[in-house]
PDB file of C-alpha atoms in Angstrom:
ATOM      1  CA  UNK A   1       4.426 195.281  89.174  1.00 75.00           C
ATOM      2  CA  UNK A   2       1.444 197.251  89.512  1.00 82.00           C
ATOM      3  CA  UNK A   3       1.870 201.580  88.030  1.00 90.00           C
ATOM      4  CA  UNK A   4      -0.280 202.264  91.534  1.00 94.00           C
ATOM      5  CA  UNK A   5       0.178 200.198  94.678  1.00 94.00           C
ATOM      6  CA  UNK A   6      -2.087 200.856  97.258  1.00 94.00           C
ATOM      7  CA  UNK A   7      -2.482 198.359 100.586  1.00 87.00           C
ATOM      8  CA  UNK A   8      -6.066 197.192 100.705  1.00 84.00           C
ATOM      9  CA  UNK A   9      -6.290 196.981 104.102  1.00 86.00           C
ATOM     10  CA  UNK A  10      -8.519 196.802 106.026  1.00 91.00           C
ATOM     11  CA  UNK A  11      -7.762 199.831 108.447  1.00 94.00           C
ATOM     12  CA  UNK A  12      -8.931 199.739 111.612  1.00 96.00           C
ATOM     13  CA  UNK A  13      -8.995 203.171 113.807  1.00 96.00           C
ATOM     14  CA  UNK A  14     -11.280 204.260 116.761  1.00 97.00           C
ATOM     15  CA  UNK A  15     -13.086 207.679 116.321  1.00 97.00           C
ATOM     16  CA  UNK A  16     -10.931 211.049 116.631  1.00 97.00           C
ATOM     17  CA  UNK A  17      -8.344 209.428 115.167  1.00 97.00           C
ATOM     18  CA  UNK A  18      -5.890 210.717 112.542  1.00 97.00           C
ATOM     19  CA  UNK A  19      -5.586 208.703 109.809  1.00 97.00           C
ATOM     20  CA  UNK A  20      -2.981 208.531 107.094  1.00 97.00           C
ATOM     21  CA  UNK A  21      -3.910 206.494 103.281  1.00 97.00           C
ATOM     22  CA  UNK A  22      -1.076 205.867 101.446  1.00 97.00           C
ATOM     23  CA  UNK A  23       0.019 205.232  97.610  1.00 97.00           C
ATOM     24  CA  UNK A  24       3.227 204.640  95.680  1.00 97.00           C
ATOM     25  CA  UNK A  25       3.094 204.767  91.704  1.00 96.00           C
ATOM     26  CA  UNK A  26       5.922 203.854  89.566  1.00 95.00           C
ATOM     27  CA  UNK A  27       5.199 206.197  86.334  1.00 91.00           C
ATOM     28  CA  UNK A  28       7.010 209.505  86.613  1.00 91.00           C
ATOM     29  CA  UNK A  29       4.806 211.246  83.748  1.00 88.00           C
ATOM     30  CA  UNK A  30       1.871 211.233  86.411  1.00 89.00           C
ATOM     31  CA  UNK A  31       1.296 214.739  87.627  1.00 87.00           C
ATOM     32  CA  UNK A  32      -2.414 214.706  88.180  1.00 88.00           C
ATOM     33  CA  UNK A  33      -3.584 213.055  91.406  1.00 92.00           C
ATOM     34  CA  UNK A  34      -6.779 212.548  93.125  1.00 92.00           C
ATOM     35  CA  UNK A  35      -8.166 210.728  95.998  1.00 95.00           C
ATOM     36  CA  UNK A  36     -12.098 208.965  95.597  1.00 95.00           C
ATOM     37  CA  UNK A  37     -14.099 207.613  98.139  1.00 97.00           C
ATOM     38  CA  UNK A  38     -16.212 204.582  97.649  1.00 97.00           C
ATOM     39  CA  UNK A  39     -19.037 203.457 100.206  1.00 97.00           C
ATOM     40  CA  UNK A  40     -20.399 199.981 100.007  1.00 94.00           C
ATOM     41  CA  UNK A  41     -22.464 199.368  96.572  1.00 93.00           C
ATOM     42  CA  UNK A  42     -22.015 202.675  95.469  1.00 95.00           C
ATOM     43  CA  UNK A  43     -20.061 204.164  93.077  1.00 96.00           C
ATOM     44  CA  UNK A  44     -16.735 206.465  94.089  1.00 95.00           C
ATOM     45  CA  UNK A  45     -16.971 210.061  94.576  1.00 94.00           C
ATOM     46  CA  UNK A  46     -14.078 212.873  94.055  1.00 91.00           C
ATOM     47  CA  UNK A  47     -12.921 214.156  96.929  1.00 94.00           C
ATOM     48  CA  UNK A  48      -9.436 215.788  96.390  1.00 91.00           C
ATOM     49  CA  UNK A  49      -7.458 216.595  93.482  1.00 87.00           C
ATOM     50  CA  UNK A  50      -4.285 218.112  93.394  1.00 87.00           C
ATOM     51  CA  UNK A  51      -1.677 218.947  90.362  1.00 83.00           C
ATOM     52  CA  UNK A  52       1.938 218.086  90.645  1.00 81.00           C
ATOM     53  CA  UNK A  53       4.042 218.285  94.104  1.00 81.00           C
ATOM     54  CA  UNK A  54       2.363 219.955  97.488  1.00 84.00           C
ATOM     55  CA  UNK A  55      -0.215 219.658 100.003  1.00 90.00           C
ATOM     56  CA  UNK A  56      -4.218 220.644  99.798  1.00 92.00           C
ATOM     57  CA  UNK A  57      -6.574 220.768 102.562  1.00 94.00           C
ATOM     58  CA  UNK A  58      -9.995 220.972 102.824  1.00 93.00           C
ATOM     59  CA  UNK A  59     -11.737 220.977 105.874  1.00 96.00           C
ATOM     60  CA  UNK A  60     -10.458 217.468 107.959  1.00 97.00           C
ATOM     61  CA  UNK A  61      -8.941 216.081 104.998  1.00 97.00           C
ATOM     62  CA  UNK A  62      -5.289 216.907 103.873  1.00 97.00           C
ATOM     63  CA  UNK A  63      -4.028 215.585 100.320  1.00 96.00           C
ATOM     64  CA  UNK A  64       0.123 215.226  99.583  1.00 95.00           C
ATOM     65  CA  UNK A  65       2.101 214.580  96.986  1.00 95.00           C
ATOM     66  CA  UNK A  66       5.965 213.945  97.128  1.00 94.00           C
ATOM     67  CA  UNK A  67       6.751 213.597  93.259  1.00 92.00           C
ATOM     68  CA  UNK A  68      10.575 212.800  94.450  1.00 92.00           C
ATOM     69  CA  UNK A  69       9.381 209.544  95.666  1.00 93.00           C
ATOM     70  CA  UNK A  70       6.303 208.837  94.013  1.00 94.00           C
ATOM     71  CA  UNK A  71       4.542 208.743  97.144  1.00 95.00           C
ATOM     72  CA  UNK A  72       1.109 210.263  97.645  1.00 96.00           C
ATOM     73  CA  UNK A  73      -0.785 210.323 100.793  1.00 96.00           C
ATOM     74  CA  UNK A  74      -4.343 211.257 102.306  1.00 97.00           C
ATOM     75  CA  UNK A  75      -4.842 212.359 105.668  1.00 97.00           C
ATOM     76  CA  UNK A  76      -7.908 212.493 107.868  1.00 98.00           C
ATOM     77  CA  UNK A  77      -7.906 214.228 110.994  1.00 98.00           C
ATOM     78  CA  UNK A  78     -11.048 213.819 113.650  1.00 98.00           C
ATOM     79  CA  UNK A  79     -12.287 210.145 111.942  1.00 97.00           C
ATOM     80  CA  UNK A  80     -15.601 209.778 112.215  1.00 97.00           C
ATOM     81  CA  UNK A  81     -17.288 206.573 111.693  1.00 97.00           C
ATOM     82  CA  UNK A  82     -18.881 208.510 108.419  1.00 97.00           C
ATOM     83  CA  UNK A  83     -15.994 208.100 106.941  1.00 98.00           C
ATOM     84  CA  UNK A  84     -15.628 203.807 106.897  1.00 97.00           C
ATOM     85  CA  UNK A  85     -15.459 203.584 103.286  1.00 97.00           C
ATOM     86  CA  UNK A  86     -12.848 202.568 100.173  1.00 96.00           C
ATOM     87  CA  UNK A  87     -11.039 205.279  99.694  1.00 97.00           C
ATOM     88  CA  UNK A  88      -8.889 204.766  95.764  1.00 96.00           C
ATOM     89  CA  UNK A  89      -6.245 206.940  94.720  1.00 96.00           C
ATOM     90  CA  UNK A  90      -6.051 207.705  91.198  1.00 92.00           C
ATOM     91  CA  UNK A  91      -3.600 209.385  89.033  1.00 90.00           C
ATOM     92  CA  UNK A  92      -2.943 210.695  85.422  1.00 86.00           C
ATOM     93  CA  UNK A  93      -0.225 211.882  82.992  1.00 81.00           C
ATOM     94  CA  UNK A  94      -0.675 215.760  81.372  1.00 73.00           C
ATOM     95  CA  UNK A  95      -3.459 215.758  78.689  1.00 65.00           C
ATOM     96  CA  UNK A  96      -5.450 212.999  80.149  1.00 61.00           C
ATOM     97  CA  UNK A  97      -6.546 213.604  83.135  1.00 50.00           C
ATOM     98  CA  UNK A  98      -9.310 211.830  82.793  1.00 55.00           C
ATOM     99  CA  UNK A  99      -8.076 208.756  81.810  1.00 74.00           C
ATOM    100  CA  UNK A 100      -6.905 207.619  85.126  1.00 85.00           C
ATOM    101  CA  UNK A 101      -4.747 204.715  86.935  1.00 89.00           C
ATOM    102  CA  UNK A 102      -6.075 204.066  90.227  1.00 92.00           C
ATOM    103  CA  UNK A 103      -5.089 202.150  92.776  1.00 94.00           C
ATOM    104  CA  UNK A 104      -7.008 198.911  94.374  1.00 94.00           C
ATOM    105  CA  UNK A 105      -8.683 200.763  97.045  1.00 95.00           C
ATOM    106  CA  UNK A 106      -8.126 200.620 101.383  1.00 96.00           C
ATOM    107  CA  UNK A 107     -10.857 199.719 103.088  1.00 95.00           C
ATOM    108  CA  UNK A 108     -11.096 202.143 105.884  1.00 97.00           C
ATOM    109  CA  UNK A 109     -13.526 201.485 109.021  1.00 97.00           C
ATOM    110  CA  UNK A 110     -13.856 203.803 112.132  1.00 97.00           C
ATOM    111  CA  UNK A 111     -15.195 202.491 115.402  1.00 96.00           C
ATOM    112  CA  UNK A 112     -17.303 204.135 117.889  1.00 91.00           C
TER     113      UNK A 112
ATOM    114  CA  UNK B   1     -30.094 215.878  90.944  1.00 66.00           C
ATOM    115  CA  UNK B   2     -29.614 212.105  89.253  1.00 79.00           C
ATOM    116  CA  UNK B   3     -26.324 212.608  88.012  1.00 94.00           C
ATOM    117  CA  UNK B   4     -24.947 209.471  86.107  1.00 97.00           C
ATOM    118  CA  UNK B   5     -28.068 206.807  86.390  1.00 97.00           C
ATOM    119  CA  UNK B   6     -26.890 203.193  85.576  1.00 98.00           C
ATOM    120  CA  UNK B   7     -29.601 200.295  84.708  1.00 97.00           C
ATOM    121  CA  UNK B   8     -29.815 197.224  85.691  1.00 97.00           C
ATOM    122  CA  UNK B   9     -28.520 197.278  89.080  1.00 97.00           C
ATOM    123  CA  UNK B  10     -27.868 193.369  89.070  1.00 97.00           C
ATOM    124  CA  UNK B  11     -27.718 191.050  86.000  1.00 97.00           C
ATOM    125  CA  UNK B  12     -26.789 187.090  86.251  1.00 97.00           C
ATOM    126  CA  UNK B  13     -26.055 185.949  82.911  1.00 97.00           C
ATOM    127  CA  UNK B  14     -25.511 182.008  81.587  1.00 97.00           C
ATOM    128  CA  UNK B  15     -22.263 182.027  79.397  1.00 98.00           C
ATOM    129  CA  UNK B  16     -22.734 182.723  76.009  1.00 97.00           C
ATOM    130  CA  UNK B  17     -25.402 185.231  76.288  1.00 97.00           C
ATOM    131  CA  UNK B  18     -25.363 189.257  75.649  1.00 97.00           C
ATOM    132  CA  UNK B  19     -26.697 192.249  77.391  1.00 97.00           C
ATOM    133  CA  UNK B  20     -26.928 195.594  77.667  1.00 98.00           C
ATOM    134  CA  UNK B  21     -25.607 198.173  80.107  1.00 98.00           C
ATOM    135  CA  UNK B  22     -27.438 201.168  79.741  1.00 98.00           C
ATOM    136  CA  UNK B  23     -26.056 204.686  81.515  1.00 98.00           C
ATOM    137  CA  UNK B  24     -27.139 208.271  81.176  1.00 98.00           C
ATOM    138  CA  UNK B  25     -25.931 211.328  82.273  1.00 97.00           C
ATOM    139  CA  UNK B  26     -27.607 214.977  83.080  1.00 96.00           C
ATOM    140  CA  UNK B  27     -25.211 216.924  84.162  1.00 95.00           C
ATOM    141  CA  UNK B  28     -24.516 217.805  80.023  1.00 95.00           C
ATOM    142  CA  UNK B  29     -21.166 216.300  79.960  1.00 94.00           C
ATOM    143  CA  UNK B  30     -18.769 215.409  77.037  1.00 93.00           C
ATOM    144  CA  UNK B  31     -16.979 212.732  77.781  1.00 92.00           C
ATOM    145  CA  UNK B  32     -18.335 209.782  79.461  1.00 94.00           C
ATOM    146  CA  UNK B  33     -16.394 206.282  80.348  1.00 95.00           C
ATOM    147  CA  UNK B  34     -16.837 202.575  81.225  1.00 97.00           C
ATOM    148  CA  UNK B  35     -14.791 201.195  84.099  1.00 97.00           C
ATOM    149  CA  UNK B  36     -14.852 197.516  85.449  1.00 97.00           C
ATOM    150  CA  UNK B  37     -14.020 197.209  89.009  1.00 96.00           C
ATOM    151  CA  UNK B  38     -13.004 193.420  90.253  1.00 94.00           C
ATOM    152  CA  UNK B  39     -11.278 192.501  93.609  1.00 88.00           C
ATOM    153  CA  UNK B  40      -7.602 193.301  93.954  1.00 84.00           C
ATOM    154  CA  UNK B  41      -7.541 194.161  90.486  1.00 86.00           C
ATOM    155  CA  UNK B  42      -8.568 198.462  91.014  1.00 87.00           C
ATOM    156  CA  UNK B  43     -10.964 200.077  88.645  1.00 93.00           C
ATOM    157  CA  UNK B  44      -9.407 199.482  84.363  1.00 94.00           C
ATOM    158  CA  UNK B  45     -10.954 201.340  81.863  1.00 93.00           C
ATOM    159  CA  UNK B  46     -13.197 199.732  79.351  1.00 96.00           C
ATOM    160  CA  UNK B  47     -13.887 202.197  76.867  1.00 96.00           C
ATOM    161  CA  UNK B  48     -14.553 205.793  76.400  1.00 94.00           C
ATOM    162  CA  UNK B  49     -16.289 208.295  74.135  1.00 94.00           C
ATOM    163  CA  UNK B  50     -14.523 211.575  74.583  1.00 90.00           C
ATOM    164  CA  UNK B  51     -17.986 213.377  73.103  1.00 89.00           C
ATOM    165  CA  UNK B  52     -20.618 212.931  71.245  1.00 91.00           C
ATOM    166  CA  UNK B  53     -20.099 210.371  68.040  1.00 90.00           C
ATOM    167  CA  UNK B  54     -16.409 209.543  69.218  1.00 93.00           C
ATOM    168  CA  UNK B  55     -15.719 206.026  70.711  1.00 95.00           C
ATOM    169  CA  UNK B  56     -12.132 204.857  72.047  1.00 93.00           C
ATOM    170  CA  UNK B  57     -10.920 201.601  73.569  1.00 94.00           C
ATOM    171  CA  UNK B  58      -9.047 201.412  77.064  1.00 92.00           C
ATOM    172  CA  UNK B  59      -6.927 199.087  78.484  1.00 90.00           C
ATOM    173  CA  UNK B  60      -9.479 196.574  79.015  1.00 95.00           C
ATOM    174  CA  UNK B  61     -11.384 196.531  75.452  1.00 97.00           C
ATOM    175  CA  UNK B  62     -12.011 192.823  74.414  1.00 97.00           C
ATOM    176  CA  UNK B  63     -15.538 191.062  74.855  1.00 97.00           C
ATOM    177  CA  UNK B  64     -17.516 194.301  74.888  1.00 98.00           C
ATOM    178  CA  UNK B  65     -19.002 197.380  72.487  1.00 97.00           C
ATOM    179  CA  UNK B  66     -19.867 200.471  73.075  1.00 98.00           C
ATOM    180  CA  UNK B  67     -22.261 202.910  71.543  1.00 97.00           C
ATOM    181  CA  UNK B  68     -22.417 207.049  72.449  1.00 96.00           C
ATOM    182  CA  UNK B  69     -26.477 207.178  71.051  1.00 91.00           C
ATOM    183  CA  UNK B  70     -26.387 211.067  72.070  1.00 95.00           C
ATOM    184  CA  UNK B  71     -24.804 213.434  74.598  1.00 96.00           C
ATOM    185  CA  UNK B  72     -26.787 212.078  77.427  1.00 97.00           C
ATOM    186  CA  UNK B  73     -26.457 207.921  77.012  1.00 97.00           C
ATOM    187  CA  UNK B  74     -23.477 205.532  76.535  1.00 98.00           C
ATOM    188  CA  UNK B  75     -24.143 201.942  76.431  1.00 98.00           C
ATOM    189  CA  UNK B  76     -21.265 198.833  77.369  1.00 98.00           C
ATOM    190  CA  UNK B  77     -23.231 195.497  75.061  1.00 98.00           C
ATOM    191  CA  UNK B  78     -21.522 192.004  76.170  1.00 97.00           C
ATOM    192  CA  UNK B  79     -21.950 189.780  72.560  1.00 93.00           C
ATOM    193  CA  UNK B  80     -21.035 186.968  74.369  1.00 96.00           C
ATOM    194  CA  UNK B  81     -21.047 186.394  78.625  1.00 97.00           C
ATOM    195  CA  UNK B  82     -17.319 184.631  79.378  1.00 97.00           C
ATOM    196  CA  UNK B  83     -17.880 183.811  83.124  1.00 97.00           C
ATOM    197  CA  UNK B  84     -14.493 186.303  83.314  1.00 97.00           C
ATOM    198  CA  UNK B  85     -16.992 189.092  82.728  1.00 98.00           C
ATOM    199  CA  UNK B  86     -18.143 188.939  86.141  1.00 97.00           C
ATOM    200  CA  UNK B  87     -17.575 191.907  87.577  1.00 97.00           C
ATOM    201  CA  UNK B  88     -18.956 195.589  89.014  1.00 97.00           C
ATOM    202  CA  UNK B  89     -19.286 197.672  86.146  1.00 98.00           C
ATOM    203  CA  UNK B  90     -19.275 201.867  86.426  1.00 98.00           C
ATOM    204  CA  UNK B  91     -20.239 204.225  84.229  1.00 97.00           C
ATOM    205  CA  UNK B  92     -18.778 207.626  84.509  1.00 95.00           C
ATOM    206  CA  UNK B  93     -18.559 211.286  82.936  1.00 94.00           C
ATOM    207  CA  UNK B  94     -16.945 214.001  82.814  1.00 90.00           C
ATOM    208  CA  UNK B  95     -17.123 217.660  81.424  1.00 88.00           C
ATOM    209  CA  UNK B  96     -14.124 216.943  78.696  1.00 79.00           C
ATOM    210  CA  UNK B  97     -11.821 214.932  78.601  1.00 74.00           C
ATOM    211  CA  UNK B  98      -8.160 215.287  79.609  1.00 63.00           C
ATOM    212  CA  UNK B  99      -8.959 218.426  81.437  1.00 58.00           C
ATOM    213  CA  UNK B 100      -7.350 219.031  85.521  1.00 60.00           C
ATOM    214  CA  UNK B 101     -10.471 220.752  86.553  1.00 65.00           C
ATOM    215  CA  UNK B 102     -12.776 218.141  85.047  1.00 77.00           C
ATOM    216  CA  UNK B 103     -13.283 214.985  87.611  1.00 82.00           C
ATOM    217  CA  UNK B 104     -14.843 212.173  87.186  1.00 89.00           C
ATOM    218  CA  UNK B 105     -18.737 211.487  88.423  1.00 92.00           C
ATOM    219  CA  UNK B 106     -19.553 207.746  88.870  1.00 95.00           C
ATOM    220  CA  UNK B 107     -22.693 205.475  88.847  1.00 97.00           C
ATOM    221  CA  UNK B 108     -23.567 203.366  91.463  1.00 96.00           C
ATOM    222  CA  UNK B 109     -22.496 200.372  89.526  1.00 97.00           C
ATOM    223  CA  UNK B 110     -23.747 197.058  87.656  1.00 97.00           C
ATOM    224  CA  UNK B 111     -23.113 194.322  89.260  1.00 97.00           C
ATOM    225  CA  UNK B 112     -22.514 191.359  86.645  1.00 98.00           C
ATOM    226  CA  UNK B 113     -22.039 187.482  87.117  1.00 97.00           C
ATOM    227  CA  UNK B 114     -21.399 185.451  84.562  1.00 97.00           C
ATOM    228  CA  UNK B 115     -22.502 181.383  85.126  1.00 97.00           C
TER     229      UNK B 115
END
């Protein structure tokens, strides 16, 4: 079994949709946890971090983490076909946060 | 802005033979990494040099070398192609390592196949 699961997809959601990215994680020392976005032949970019237990938002996008289940999820509210990309989840134990687990990536595509 | 730049962009290699990856970095980071990225498999660390003159392995190690050759540049060398080297390879850095407030910054990627 995998430390990160994350379901590949491919997600499918029209525009102005809310969508919700998922991933479970088996290691209980992880307490750093970020979400990266990946468009096609690039290379991923940060695009929420958050430490320990809680919710962050910034601007449409909403990052959660429930340490009690090892569950961590991304939200995106008003989808906009900008945002059809791989989006990775990636997470750390204390004192290396930046040698990070990630997950396998969903591929995430919003239609007109 | 360049951030991290990563050369070549594509590379077929016959088995057996070596390369190169070259990245650099001008942002002034410390720490800078090597990640290969294959299908269903996520992004696994390679190696990393957590600043200048330091090299470490990661969970991925065997088949390649590294080389920090200053603050800026951090080079993955493949001795000898296995066609299980195919892959898309990523640089990235960071400001230090094992720091919260210290993401990671990517390349746009290498992408490798091995015949």
């Amino acid at each position: 079994q995998k430390e990160v699961e994350q379901d590949p997809g491919p997600l499918s959601v029209p525009e102005g949709a809310i969508v919700s990215l998922n991933c479970t994680y088996s290691n209980s020392a992880f307490q750093y946890f970020m979400w990266y976005r990946q468009y096609s032949r690039k290379g991923p970019e940060l695009l929420m971090y958050t430490y320990s237990s809680g919710n962050k938002e910034d601007g449409r996008f909403t990052a959660q983490v429930d340490k009690s289940s090892k569950y961590i999820s991304l939200f995106i509210r008003d989808s906009q076909p900008s945002d059809s990309a791989t989006y990775l989840c990636a997470m750390s134990g204390p004192g290396t946060a930046s040698k990070l687990t990630f997950g396998t990536g969903t591929r995430l595509q919003v239609t007109l | 802005n360049a951030g991290v730049t990563q050369t070549p962009k594509f590379q077929v290699l016959k088995t057996g033979q070596s390369m190169t990856l070259q990245c650099a970095q001008d942002m002034n980071h410390n720490s800078m990494y090597w990640y290969r990225q294959d299908p269903g498999m996520g992004l696994r660390l390679i190696y990393y040099s957590a600043s200048e003159g330091t090299t470490d392995k990661g969970e991925v190690p065997n088949g390649y070398n590294v080389s920090r050759l200053n603050k800026r540049e951090f080079s993955l060398r493949l001795e000898s192609a296995a066609p299980s080297q195919t892959s898309v390879y990523f640089c990235a850095s960071s400001e230090s390592l094992g720091t919260y407030n210290s993401p990671l910054h990517f390349g746009n990627g290498t992408r490798l196949t091995v015949t």
